[in-house]
mmJSON file of the N, C-alpha and C atoms, coordinates in Angstrom:
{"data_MODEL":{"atom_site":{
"group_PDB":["ATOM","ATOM","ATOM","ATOM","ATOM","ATOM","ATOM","ATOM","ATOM","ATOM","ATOM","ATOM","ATOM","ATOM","ATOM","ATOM","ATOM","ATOM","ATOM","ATOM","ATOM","ATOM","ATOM","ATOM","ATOM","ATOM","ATOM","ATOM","ATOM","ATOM","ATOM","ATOM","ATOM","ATOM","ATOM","ATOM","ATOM","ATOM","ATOM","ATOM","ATOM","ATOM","ATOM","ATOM","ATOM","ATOM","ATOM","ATOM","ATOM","ATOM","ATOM","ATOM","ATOM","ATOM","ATOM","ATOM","ATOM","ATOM","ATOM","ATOM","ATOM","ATOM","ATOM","ATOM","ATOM","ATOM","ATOM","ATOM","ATOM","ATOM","ATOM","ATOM","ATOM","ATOM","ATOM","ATOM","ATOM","ATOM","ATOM","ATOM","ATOM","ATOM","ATOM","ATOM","ATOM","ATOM","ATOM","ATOM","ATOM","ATOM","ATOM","ATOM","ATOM","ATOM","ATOM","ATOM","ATOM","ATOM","ATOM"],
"id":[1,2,3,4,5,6,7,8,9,10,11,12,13,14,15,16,17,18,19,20,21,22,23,24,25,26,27,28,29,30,31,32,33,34,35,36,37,38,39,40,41,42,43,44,45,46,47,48,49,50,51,52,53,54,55,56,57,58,59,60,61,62,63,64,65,66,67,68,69,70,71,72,73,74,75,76,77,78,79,80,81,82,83,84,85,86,87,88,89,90,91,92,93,94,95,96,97,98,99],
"type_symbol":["N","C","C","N","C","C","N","C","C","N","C","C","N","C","C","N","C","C","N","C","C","N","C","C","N","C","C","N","C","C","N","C","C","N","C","C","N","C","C","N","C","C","N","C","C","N","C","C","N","C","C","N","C","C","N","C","C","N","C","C","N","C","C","N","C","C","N","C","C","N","C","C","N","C","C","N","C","C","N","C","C","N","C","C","N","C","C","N","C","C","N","C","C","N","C","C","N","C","C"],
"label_atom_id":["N","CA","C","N","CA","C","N","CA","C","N","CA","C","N","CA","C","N","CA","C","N","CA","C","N","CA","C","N","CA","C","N","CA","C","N","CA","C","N","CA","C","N","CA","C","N","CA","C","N","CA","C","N","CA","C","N","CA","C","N","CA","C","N","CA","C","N","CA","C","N","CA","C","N","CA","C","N","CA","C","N","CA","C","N","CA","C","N","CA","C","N","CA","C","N","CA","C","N","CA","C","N","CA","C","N","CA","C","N","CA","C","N","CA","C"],
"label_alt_id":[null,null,null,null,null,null,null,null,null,null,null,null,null,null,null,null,null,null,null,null,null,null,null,null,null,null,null,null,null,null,null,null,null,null,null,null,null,null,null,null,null,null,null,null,null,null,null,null,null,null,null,null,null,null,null,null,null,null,null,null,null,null,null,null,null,null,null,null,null,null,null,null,null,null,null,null,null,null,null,null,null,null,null,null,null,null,null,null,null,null,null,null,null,null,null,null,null,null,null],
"label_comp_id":["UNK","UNK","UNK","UNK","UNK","UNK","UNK","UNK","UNK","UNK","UNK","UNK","UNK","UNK","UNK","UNK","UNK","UNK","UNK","UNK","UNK","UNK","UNK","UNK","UNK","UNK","UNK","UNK","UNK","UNK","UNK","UNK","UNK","UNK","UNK","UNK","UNK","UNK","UNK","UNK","UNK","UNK","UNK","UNK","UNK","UNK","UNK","UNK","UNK","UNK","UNK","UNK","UNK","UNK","UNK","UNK","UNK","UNK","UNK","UNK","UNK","UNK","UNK","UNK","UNK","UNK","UNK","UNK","UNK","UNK","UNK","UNK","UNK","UNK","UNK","UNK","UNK","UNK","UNK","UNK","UNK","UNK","UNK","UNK","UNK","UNK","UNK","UNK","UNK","UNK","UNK","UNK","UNK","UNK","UNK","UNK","UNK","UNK","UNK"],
"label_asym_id":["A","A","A","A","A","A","A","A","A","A","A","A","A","A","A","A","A","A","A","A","A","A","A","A","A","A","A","A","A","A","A","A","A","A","A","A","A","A","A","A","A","A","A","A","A","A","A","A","A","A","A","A","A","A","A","A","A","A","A","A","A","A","A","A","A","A","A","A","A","A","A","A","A","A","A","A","A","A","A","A","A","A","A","A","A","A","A","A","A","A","A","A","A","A","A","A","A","A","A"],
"label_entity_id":["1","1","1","1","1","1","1","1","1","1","1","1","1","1","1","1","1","1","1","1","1","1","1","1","1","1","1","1","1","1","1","1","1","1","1","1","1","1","1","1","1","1","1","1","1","1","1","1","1","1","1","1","1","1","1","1","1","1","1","1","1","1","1","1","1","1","1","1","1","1","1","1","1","1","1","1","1","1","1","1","1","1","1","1","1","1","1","1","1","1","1","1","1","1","1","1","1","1","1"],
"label_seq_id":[1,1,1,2,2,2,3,3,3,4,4,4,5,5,5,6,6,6,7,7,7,8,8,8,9,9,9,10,10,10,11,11,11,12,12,12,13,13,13,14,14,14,15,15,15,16,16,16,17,17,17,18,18,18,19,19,19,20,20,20,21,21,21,22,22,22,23,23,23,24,24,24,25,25,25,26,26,26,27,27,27,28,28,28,29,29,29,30,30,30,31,31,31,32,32,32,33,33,33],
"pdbx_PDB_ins_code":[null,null,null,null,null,null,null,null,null,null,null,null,null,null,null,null,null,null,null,null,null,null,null,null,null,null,null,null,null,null,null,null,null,null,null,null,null,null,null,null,null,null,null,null,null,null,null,null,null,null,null,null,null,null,null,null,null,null,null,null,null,null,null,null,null,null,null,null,null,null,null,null,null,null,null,null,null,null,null,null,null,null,null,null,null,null,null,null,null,null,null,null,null,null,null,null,null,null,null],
"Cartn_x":[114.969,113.698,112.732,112.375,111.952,112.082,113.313,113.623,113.146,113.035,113.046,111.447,110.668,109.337,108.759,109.43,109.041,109.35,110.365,110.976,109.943,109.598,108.962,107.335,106.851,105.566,106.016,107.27,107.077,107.357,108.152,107.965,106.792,105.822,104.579,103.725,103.781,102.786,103.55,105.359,105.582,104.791,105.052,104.122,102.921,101.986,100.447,100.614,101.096,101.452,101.918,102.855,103.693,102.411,101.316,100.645,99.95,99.232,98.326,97.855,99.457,100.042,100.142,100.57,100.245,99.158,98.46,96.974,96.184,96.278,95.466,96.361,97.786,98.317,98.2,98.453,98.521,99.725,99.755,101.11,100.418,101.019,100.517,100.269,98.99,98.924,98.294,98.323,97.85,96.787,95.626,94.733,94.07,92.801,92.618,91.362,91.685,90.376,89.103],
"Cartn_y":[81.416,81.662,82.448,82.081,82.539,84.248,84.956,85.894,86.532,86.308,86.564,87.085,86.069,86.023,87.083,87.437,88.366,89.876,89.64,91.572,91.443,90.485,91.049,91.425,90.865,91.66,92.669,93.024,93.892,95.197,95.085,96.074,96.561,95.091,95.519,96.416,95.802,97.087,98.337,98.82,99.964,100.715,99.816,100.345,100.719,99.902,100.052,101.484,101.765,102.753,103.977,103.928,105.46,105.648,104.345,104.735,105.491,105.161,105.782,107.018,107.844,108.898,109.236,109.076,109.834,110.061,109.124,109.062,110.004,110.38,111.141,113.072,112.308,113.573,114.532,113.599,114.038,113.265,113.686,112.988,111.372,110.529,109.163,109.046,108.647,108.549,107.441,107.08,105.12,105.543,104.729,104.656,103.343,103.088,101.851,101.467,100.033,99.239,99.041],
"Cartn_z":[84.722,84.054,84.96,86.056,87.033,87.331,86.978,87.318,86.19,84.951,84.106,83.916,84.163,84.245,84.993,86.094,87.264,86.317,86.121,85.254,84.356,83.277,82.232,83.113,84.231,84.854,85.296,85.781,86.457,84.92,84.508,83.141,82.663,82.23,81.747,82.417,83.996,84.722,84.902,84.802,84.435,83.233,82.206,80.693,80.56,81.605,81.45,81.798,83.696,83.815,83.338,82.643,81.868,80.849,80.103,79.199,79.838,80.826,81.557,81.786,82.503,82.456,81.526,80.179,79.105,78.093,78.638,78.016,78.903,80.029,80.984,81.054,80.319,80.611,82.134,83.055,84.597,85.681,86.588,87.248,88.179,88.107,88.265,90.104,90.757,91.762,91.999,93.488,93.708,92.8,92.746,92.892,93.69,93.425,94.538,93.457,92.959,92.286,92.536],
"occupancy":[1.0,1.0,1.0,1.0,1.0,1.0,1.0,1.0,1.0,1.0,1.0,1.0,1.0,1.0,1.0,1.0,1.0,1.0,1.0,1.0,1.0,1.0,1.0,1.0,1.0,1.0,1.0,1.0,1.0,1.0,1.0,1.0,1.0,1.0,1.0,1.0,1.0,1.0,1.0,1.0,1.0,1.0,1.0,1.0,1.0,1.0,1.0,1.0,1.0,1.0,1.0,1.0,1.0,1.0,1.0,1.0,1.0,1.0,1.0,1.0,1.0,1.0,1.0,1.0,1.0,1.0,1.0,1.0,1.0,1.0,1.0,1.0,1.0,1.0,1.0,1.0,1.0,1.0,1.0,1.0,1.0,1.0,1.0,1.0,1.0,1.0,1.0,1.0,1.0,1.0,1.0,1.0,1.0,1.0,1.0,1.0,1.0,1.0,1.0],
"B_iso_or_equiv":[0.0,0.0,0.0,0.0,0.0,0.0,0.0,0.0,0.0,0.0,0.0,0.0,0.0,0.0,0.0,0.0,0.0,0.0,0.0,0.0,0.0,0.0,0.0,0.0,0.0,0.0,0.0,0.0,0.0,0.0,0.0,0.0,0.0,0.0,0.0,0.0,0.0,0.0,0.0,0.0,0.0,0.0,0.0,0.0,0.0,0.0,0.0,0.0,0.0,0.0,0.0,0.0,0.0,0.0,0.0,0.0,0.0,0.0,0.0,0.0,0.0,0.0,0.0,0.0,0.0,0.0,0.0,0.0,0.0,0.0,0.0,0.0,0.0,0.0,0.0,0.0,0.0,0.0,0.0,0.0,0.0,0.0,0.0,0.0,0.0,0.0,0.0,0.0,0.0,0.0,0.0,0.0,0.0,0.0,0.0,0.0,0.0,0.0,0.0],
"pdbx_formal_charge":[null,null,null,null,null,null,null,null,null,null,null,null,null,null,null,null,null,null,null,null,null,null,null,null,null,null,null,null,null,null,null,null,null,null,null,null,null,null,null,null,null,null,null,null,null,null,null,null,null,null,null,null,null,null,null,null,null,null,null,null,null,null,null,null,null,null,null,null,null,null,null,null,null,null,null,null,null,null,null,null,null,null,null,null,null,null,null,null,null,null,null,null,null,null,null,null,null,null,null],
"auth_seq_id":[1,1,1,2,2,2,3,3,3,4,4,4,5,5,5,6,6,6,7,7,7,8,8,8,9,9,9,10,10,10,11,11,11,12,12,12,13,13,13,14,14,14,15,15,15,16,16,16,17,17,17,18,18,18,19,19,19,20,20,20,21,21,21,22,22,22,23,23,23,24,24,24,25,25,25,26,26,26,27,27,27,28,28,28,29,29,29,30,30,30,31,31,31,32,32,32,33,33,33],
"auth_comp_id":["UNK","UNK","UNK","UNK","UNK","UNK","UNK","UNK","UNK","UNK","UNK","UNK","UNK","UNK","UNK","UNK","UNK","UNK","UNK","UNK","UNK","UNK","UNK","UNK","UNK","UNK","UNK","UNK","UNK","UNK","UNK","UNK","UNK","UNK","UNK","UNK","UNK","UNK","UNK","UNK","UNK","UNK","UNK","UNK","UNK","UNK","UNK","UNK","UNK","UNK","UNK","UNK","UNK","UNK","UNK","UNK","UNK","UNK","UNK","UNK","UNK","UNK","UNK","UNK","UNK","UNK","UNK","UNK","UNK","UNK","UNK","UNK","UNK","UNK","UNK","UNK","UNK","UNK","UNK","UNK","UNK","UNK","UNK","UNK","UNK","UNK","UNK","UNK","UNK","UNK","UNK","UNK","UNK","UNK","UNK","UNK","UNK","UNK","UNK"],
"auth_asym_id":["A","A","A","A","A","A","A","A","A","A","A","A","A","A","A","A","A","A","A","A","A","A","A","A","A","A","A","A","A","A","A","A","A","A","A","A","A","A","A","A","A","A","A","A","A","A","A","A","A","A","A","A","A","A","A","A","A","A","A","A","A","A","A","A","A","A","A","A","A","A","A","A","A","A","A","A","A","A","A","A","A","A","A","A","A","A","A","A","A","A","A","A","A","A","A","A","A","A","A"],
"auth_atom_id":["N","CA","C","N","CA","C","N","CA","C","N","CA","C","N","CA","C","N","CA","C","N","CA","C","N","CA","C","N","CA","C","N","CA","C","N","CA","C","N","CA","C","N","CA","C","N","CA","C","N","CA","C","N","CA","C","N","CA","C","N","CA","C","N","CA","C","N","CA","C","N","CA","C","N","CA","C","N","CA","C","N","CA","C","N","CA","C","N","CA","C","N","CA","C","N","CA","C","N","CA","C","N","CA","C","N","CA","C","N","CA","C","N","CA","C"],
"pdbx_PDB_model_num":[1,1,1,1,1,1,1,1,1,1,1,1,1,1,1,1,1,1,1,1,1,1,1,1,1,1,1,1,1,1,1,1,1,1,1,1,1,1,1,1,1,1,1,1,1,1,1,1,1,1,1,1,1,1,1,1,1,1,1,1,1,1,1,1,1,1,1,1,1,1,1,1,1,1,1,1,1,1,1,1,1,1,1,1,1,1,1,1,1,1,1,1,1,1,1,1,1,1,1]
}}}
């Protein structure tokens, strides 16, 4: 379960990401909060 839990965060913040990038239509760099 554990492992499981970890992939699906780590997916989601891929997703926020790729949205990001395609919502800004630019290439994805750190940024800092």
């Amino acid at each position: 379960k554990p492992k499981l839990v970890a992939l699906i965060a780590v997916a989601r913040k891929l997703i926020t990401i790729l949205n990001a990038i395609v919502r800004d239509q630019q290439p994805w760099r750190e940024q800092t909060a």
